[in-house]
PDB file of C-alpha atoms in Angstrom:
ATOM      1  CA  UNK D   1       4.564  16.840  -0.325  1.00 76.00           C
ATOM      2  CA  UNK D   2       2.119  17.587   2.461  1.00 75.00           C
ATOM      3  CA  UNK D   3       3.719  19.147   5.491  1.00 85.00           C
ATOM      4  CA  UNK D   4       2.549  19.884   9.001  1.00 89.00           C
ATOM      5  CA  UNK D   5       4.494  22.422  11.001  1.00 91.00           C
ATOM      6  CA  UNK D   6       4.263  22.838  14.727  1.00 93.00           C
ATOM      7  CA  UNK D   7       6.437  24.940  16.916  1.00 81.00           C
ATOM      8  CA  UNK D   8       8.733  22.239  18.191  1.00 72.00           C
ATOM      9  CA  UNK D   9      10.123  24.394  20.960  1.00 80.00           C
ATOM     10  CA  UNK D  10       8.668  23.843  24.389  1.00 91.00           C
ATOM     11  CA  UNK D  11       5.932  26.183  25.529  1.00 94.00           C
ATOM     12  CA  UNK D  12       5.899  27.195  29.195  1.00 96.00           C
ATOM     13  CA  UNK D  13       2.605  28.486  30.556  1.00 95.00           C
ATOM     14  CA  UNK D  14       1.679  29.505  34.069  1.00 97.00           C
ATOM     15  CA  UNK D  15      -1.001  27.398  35.722  1.00 97.00           C
ATOM     16  CA  UNK D  16      -4.452  28.878  35.247  1.00 97.00           C
ATOM     17  CA  UNK D  17      -3.574  30.703  32.035  1.00 97.00           C
ATOM     18  CA  UNK D  18      -4.613  29.747  28.506  1.00 97.00           C
ATOM     19  CA  UNK D  19      -2.143  27.765  26.433  1.00 97.00           C
ATOM     20  CA  UNK D  20      -2.322  28.257  22.665  1.00 97.00           C
ATOM     21  CA  UNK D  21      -0.560  25.887  20.272  1.00 97.00           C
ATOM     22  CA  UNK D  22      -0.229  26.438  16.532  1.00 96.00           C
ATOM     23  CA  UNK D  23      -0.358  24.012  13.620  1.00 95.00           C
ATOM     24  CA  UNK D  24       0.325  25.114  10.062  1.00 95.00           C
ATOM     25  CA  UNK D  25       0.077  22.942   6.994  1.00 92.00           C
ATOM     26  CA  UNK D  26       1.171  23.264   3.388  1.00 88.00           C
ATOM     27  CA  UNK D  27       0.561  21.662   0.009  1.00 85.00           C
ATOM     28  CA  UNK D  28      -2.747  20.171   0.971  1.00 83.00           C
ATOM     29  CA  UNK D  29      -6.311  21.028   1.936  1.00 81.00           C
ATOM     30  CA  UNK D  30      -7.415  18.427   4.473  1.00 84.00           C
ATOM     31  CA  UNK D  31     -11.088  17.774   5.063  1.00 80.00           C
ATOM     32  CA  UNK D  32     -10.403  17.742   8.797  1.00 85.00           C
ATOM     33  CA  UNK D  33      -7.643  18.158  11.348  1.00 90.00           C
ATOM     34  CA  UNK D  34      -7.059  16.171  14.494  1.00 93.00           C
ATOM     35  CA  UNK D  35      -5.254  16.917  17.732  1.00 96.00           C
ATOM     36  CA  UNK D  36      -3.662  14.245  19.892  1.00 97.00           C
ATOM     37  CA  UNK D  37      -1.891  14.276  23.226  1.00 98.00           C
ATOM     38  CA  UNK D  38       1.249  12.237  23.815  1.00 97.00           C
ATOM     39  CA  UNK D  39       2.831  11.615  27.190  1.00 96.00           C
ATOM     40  CA  UNK D  40       6.464  10.429  27.424  1.00 93.00           C
ATOM     41  CA  UNK D  41       6.850   6.789  26.401  1.00 91.00           C
ATOM     42  CA  UNK D  42       3.174   6.434  25.522  1.00 94.00           C
ATOM     43  CA  UNK D  43       1.108   6.352  22.364  1.00 96.00           C
ATOM     44  CA  UNK D  44      -0.809   9.404  21.145  1.00 97.00           C
ATOM     45  CA  UNK D  45      -4.328   9.834  22.486  1.00 97.00           C
ATOM     46  CA  UNK D  46      -7.009  11.462  20.366  1.00 94.00           C
ATOM     47  CA  UNK D  47      -8.446  14.704  21.735  1.00 96.00           C
ATOM     48  CA  UNK D  48     -10.420  16.615  19.134  1.00 94.00           C
ATOM     49  CA  UNK D  49     -11.289  16.672  15.467  1.00 91.00           C
ATOM     50  CA  UNK D  50     -12.388  19.705  13.471  1.00 91.00           C
ATOM     51  CA  UNK D  51     -13.753  19.632   9.926  1.00 87.00           C
ATOM     52  CA  UNK D  52     -13.008  22.151   7.184  1.00 85.00           C
ATOM     53  CA  UNK D  53     -16.515  23.613   7.385  1.00 87.00           C
ATOM     54  CA  UNK D  54     -16.218  24.172  11.153  1.00 90.00           C
ATOM     55  CA  UNK D  55     -14.561  27.284  12.484  1.00 88.00           C
ATOM     56  CA  UNK D  56     -14.341  26.162  16.070  1.00 95.00           C
ATOM     57  CA  UNK D  57     -14.780  23.045  18.204  1.00 94.00           C
ATOM     58  CA  UNK D  58     -14.885  22.778  21.983  1.00 96.00           C
ATOM     59  CA  UNK D  59     -14.549  19.989  24.482  1.00 94.00           C
ATOM     60  CA  UNK D  60     -14.455  20.921  28.149  1.00 96.00           C
ATOM     61  CA  UNK D  61     -11.369  23.162  28.565  1.00 97.00           C
ATOM     62  CA  UNK D  62     -10.144  22.478  25.028  1.00 97.00           C
ATOM     63  CA  UNK D  63     -10.881  24.564  21.966  1.00 97.00           C
ATOM     64  CA  UNK D  64      -9.697  24.077  18.397  1.00 97.00           C
ATOM     65  CA  UNK D  65     -10.022  26.498  15.492  1.00 96.00           C
ATOM     66  CA  UNK D  66      -9.478  25.800  11.811  1.00 94.00           C
ATOM     67  CA  UNK D  67      -8.698  28.536   9.287  1.00 92.00           C
ATOM     68  CA  UNK D  68      -8.535  27.036   5.802  1.00 89.00           C
ATOM     69  CA  UNK D  69      -7.474  30.375   4.314  1.00 91.00           C
ATOM     70  CA  UNK D  70      -4.454  30.682   6.574  1.00 92.00           C
ATOM     71  CA  UNK D  71      -3.963  26.890   6.500  1.00 92.00           C
ATOM     72  CA  UNK D  72      -3.735  26.935  10.249  1.00 94.00           C
ATOM     73  CA  UNK D  73      -5.283  25.351  13.312  1.00 94.00           C
ATOM     74  CA  UNK D  74      -4.999  26.706  16.832  1.00 96.00           C
ATOM     75  CA  UNK D  75      -5.387  24.520  19.912  1.00 97.00           C
ATOM     76  CA  UNK D  76      -6.283  26.205  23.187  1.00 98.00           C
ATOM     77  CA  UNK D  77      -6.318  24.856  26.728  1.00 98.00           C
ATOM     78  CA  UNK D  78      -8.044  27.213  29.110  1.00 97.00           C
ATOM     79  CA  UNK D  79      -7.485  27.256  32.877  1.00 97.00           C
ATOM     80  CA  UNK D  80      -4.392  25.158  32.313  1.00 97.00           C
ATOM     81  CA  UNK D  81      -3.253  22.677  34.959  1.00 97.00           C
ATOM     82  CA  UNK D  82       0.101  20.927  35.549  1.00 96.00           C
ATOM     83  CA  UNK D  83      -1.604  17.679  34.431  1.00 97.00           C
ATOM     84  CA  UNK D  84      -1.990  19.233  30.967  1.00 98.00           C
ATOM     85  CA  UNK D  85       1.777  19.073  30.538  1.00 98.00           C
ATOM     86  CA  UNK D  86       2.447  16.818  27.549  1.00 97.00           C
ATOM     87  CA  UNK D  87       3.298  16.939  23.853  1.00 97.00           C
ATOM     88  CA  UNK D  88       0.401  17.898  21.615  1.00 97.00           C
ATOM     89  CA  UNK D  89       0.327  16.611  18.053  1.00 97.00           C
ATOM     90  CA  UNK D  90      -1.550  17.995  15.086  1.00 96.00           C
ATOM     91  CA  UNK D  91      -2.527  15.493  12.385  1.00 94.00           C
ATOM     92  CA  UNK D  92      -4.508  15.180   9.194  1.00 88.00           C
ATOM     93  CA  UNK D  93      -5.417  12.457   6.750  1.00 79.00           C
ATOM     94  CA  UNK D  94      -4.384  12.717   3.137  1.00 70.00           C
ATOM     95  CA  UNK D  95      -6.390  11.190   0.315  1.00 66.00           C
ATOM     96  CA  UNK D  96      -4.525   7.909   0.475  1.00 62.00           C
ATOM     97  CA  UNK D  97      -5.684   6.725   3.874  1.00 62.00           C
ATOM     98  CA  UNK D  98      -2.589   7.971   5.640  1.00 78.00           C
ATOM     99  CA  UNK D  99      -2.733  10.135   8.744  1.00 86.00           C
ATOM    100  CA  UNK D 100       0.392  12.204   9.108  1.00 89.00           C
ATOM    101  CA  UNK D 101       1.516  13.942  12.267  1.00 93.00           C
ATOM    102  CA  UNK D 102       3.367  17.087  13.050  1.00 93.00           C
ATOM    103  CA  UNK D 103       6.383  16.900  15.296  1.00 93.00           C
ATOM    104  CA  UNK D 104       4.344  18.183  18.201  1.00 95.00           C
ATOM    105  CA  UNK D 105       4.719  20.966  20.706  1.00 96.00           C
ATOM    106  CA  UNK D 106       5.842  20.203  24.249  1.00 96.00           C
ATOM    107  CA  UNK D 107       3.709  22.062  26.744  1.00 97.00           C
ATOM    108  CA  UNK D 108       4.833  22.673  30.321  1.00 97.00           C
ATOM    109  CA  UNK D 109       2.294  24.068  32.753  1.00 97.00           C
ATOM    110  CA  UNK D 110       4.169  25.683  35.603  1.00 95.00           C
ATOM    111  CA  UNK D 111       2.579  25.514  39.068  1.00 90.00           C
TER     112      UNK D 111
ATOM    113  CA  UNK O   1     -12.916   1.284  27.386  1.00 79.00           C
ATOM    114  CA  UNK O   2     -11.605  -0.804  24.463  1.00 82.00           C
ATOM    115  CA  UNK O   3      -7.894  -0.557  23.911  1.00 92.00           C
ATOM    116  CA  UNK O   4      -5.174  -1.597  21.500  1.00 96.00           C
ATOM    117  CA  UNK O   5      -2.659  -3.917  23.124  1.00 97.00           C
ATOM    118  CA  UNK O   6       0.914  -4.412  21.990  1.00 97.00           C
ATOM    119  CA  UNK O   7       3.568  -6.960  22.854  1.00 97.00           C
ATOM    120  CA  UNK O   8       6.358  -6.966  23.742  1.00 97.00           C
ATOM    121  CA  UNK O   9       6.651  -3.644  25.521  1.00 96.00           C
ATOM    122  CA  UNK O  10      10.411  -3.717  25.003  1.00 97.00           C
ATOM    123  CA  UNK O  11      12.588  -5.910  22.826  1.00 97.00           C
ATOM    124  CA  UNK O  12      16.346  -5.899  22.533  1.00 98.00           C
ATOM    125  CA  UNK O  13      17.825  -7.635  19.518  1.00 97.00           C
ATOM    126  CA  UNK O  14      21.088  -7.993  17.669  1.00 97.00           C
ATOM    127  CA  UNK O  15      21.564  -6.343  14.301  1.00 97.00           C
ATOM    128  CA  UNK O  16      20.520  -8.677  11.512  1.00 97.00           C
ATOM    129  CA  UNK O  17      17.999 -10.601  13.588  1.00 97.00           C
ATOM    130  CA  UNK O  18      14.307 -10.880  12.744  1.00 97.00           C
ATOM    131  CA  UNK O  19      11.792  -9.219  15.015  1.00 98.00           C
ATOM    132  CA  UNK O  20       8.024  -9.611  15.192  1.00 97.00           C
ATOM    133  CA  UNK O  21       5.955  -7.029  16.986  1.00 98.00           C
ATOM    134  CA  UNK O  22       2.414  -7.980  17.861  1.00 97.00           C
ATOM    135  CA  UNK O  23      -0.758  -5.988  18.209  1.00 97.00           C
ATOM    136  CA  UNK O  24      -4.348  -6.749  19.085  1.00 97.00           C
ATOM    137  CA  UNK O  25      -6.513  -3.982  17.605  1.00 95.00           C
ATOM    138  CA  UNK O  26      -9.921  -3.037  18.926  1.00 93.00           C
ATOM    139  CA  UNK O  27     -12.265  -5.826  17.939  1.00 89.00           C
ATOM    140  CA  UNK O  28     -14.754  -3.950  15.750  1.00 85.00           C
ATOM    141  CA  UNK O  29     -12.155  -1.802  14.012  1.00 89.00           C
ATOM    142  CA  UNK O  30     -11.445  -2.416  10.348  1.00 88.00           C
ATOM    143  CA  UNK O  31      -8.297  -0.374   9.646  1.00 90.00           C
ATOM    144  CA  UNK O  32      -4.954  -1.110  11.193  1.00 93.00           C
ATOM    145  CA  UNK O  33      -1.739   0.884  11.194  1.00 95.00           C
ATOM    146  CA  UNK O  34       1.868   0.805  12.238  1.00 97.00           C
ATOM    147  CA  UNK O  35       3.740   3.976  13.100  1.00 98.00           C
ATOM    148  CA  UNK O  36       7.198   4.429  14.486  1.00 97.00           C
ATOM    149  CA  UNK O  37       8.791   7.140  16.576  1.00 97.00           C
ATOM    150  CA  UNK O  38      12.539   7.468  16.840  1.00 96.00           C
ATOM    151  CA  UNK O  39      13.510   9.004  20.165  1.00 93.00           C
ATOM    152  CA  UNK O  40      12.871  12.732  20.150  1.00 89.00           C
ATOM    153  CA  UNK O  41      11.369  12.726  16.672  1.00 92.00           C
ATOM    154  CA  UNK O  42       7.895  12.747  15.253  1.00 93.00           C
ATOM    155  CA  UNK O  43       5.422   9.906  14.890  1.00 96.00           C
ATOM    156  CA  UNK O  44       5.974   8.547  11.374  1.00 96.00           C
ATOM    157  CA  UNK O  45       3.508   6.556   9.308  1.00 94.00           C
ATOM    158  CA  UNK O  46       4.706   3.136   8.178  1.00 96.00           C
ATOM    159  CA  UNK O  47       1.744   1.233   6.796  1.00 95.00           C
ATOM    160  CA  UNK O  48      -2.022   0.952   6.771  1.00 92.00           C
ATOM    161  CA  UNK O  49      -3.899  -2.314   6.352  1.00 93.00           C
ATOM    162  CA  UNK O  50      -7.485  -2.997   5.415  1.00 90.00           C
ATOM    163  CA  UNK O  51      -9.385  -6.039   4.223  1.00 89.00           C
ATOM    164  CA  UNK O  52      -6.304  -8.224   4.565  1.00 90.00           C
ATOM    165  CA  UNK O  53      -4.054  -6.142   2.397  1.00 93.00           C
ATOM    166  CA  UNK O  54      -1.818  -3.110   2.586  1.00 94.00           C
ATOM    167  CA  UNK O  55      -3.735   0.017   1.583  1.00 89.00           C
ATOM    168  CA  UNK O  56      -0.897   2.516   1.912  1.00 89.00           C
ATOM    169  CA  UNK O  57       2.766   2.415   2.875  1.00 92.00           C
ATOM    170  CA  UNK O  58       5.502   4.966   3.324  1.00 92.00           C
ATOM    171  CA  UNK O  59       8.980   5.039   1.854  1.00 93.00           C
ATOM    172  CA  UNK O  60      10.253   3.775   5.209  1.00 94.00           C
ATOM    173  CA  UNK O  61       8.313   0.545   4.752  1.00 96.00           C
ATOM    174  CA  UNK O  62      10.754  -1.222   2.458  1.00 94.00           C
ATOM    175  CA  UNK O  63      11.254  -4.904   1.702  1.00 94.00           C
ATOM    176  CA  UNK O  64      12.610  -5.516   5.193  1.00 96.00           C
ATOM    177  CA  UNK O  65       9.165  -4.861   6.639  1.00 97.00           C
ATOM    178  CA  UNK O  66       6.010  -6.908   6.345  1.00 97.00           C
ATOM    179  CA  UNK O  67       2.647  -6.970   8.042  1.00 97.00           C
ATOM    180  CA  UNK O  68       0.204  -9.752   8.553  1.00 95.00           C
ATOM    181  CA  UNK O  69      -3.139 -10.443  10.153  1.00 92.00           C
ATOM    182  CA  UNK O  70      -2.680 -14.154  10.834  1.00 86.00           C
ATOM    183  CA  UNK O  71      -6.016 -14.629  12.556  1.00 87.00           C
ATOM    184  CA  UNK O  72      -9.077 -12.625  13.483  1.00 78.00           C
ATOM    185  CA  UNK O  73      -7.438 -10.692  16.278  1.00 87.00           C
ATOM    186  CA  UNK O  74      -3.691 -10.209  15.834  1.00 93.00           C
ATOM    187  CA  UNK O  75      -1.872  -7.757  13.581  1.00 96.00           C
ATOM    188  CA  UNK O  76       1.882  -8.164  13.314  1.00 97.00           C
ATOM    189  CA  UNK O  77       4.839  -6.172  12.035  1.00 98.00           C
ATOM    190  CA  UNK O  78       7.898  -8.159  11.015  1.00 98.00           C
ATOM    191  CA  UNK O  79      11.333  -6.709  10.442  1.00 97.00           C
ATOM    192  CA  UNK O  80      13.381  -9.335   8.638  1.00 96.00           C
ATOM    193  CA  UNK O  81      16.921  -8.174   9.273  1.00 95.00           C
ATOM    194  CA  UNK O  82      17.101  -5.393  11.809  1.00 97.00           C
ATOM    195  CA  UNK O  83      19.448  -2.466  11.446  1.00 96.00           C
ATOM    196  CA  UNK O  84      20.691  -0.076  14.101  1.00 97.00           C
ATOM    197  CA  UNK O  85      18.469   2.661  12.680  1.00 96.00           C
ATOM    198  CA  UNK O  86      15.382   0.517  13.267  1.00 97.00           C
ATOM    199  CA  UNK O  87      15.692   1.296  16.980  1.00 98.00           C
ATOM    200  CA  UNK O  88      12.502   3.177  17.799  1.00 97.00           C
ATOM    201  CA  UNK O  89       9.139   2.950  19.481  1.00 98.00           C
ATOM    202  CA  UNK O  90       6.656   1.169  17.239  1.00 98.00           C
ATOM    203  CA  UNK O  91       3.002   2.027  17.678  1.00 98.00           C
ATOM    204  CA  UNK O  92       0.086   0.020  16.434  1.00 98.00           C
ATOM    205  CA  UNK O  93      -3.195   1.849  15.874  1.00 96.00           C
ATOM    206  CA  UNK O  94      -6.648   0.932  14.720  1.00 93.00           C
ATOM    207  CA  UNK O  95      -9.639   2.807  13.425  1.00 90.00           C
ATOM    208  CA  UNK O  96     -13.249   1.888  12.782  1.00 86.00           C
ATOM    209  CA  UNK O  97     -13.055   3.357   9.282  1.00 77.00           C
ATOM    210  CA  UNK O  98     -10.718   4.893   6.766  1.00 60.00           C
ATOM    211  CA  UNK O  99     -10.392   8.363   5.319  1.00 56.00           C
ATOM    212  CA  UNK O 100     -13.569  10.132   4.409  1.00 57.00           C
ATOM    213  CA  UNK O 101     -16.168  12.568   5.674  1.00 53.00           C
ATOM    214  CA  UNK O 102     -16.739  10.429   8.735  1.00 50.00           C
ATOM    215  CA  UNK O 103     -13.133  10.920   9.725  1.00 62.00           C
ATOM    216  CA  UNK O 104     -10.486   8.473  10.753  1.00 77.00           C
ATOM    217  CA  UNK O 105      -9.736   8.693  14.454  1.00 88.00           C
ATOM    218  CA  UNK O 106      -6.881   6.470  15.544  1.00 92.00           C
ATOM    219  CA  UNK O 107      -6.645   4.564  18.806  1.00 94.00           C
ATOM    220  CA  UNK O 108      -3.004   3.813  19.579  1.00 97.00           C
ATOM    221  CA  UNK O 109      -1.439   1.095  21.646  1.00 97.00           C
ATOM    222  CA  UNK O 110       1.168   1.818  24.304  1.00 96.00           C
ATOM    223  CA  UNK O 111       3.962   0.934  21.899  1.00 97.00           C
ATOM    224  CA  UNK O 112       6.787  -1.583  21.585  1.00 98.00           C
ATOM    225  CA  UNK O 113      10.249  -0.223  22.151  1.00 98.00           C
ATOM    226  CA  UNK O 114      12.774  -1.887  19.865  1.00 98.00           C
ATOM    227  CA  UNK O 115      16.463  -1.597  20.640  1.00 98.00           C
ATOM    228  CA  UNK O 116      18.867  -2.928  18.022  1.00 97.00           C
ATOM    229  CA  UNK O 117      22.432  -3.502  19.216  1.00 96.00           C
TER     230      UNK O 117
END
């Protein structure tokens, strides 16, 4: 079955530095990957989408890469701020109209 | 900005009771979803719904669960006889389109926390 793996341990990053989160997937070749942010007790919020023919996508301080050979996506937050502290979820859609999520990585930006 | 609204925000029920969770998706969206998240665990797909029928469901979505779009705006999840393990946050989501090259970006509601005693 399709699997998404994210480092479920918390990631602590000093304010102002770049945070890099990893998403690996197996047993599937998605046409695109999505990244969402989830704050405690809230629903996920869509951030970025990257297609299989795109190497990199940027939105303000966010950058996503997609390596279909490694079956991996990296999510970067540059000039990180304490307000970026949240859980970040990687997701993709399989062929049957189902978007599945990784467990997410908790990011703490330390002031 | 359009949003998905869910009610109730929190419901406490006794084991064996029926529960209905309600959602109002974004008005021009065509695809509707329910996900659940047990505390500390990942967001799990339950069911997707399009054109007034279920398009995909997970193994979690057994005969105790049902979904309905009773009118042009509401989308409901019913759990017929709740179990302790149904305690979770239930998220409704909607999307303007399904899977395909145009992509399927989900807008989630704030969730309904269900506590089964």
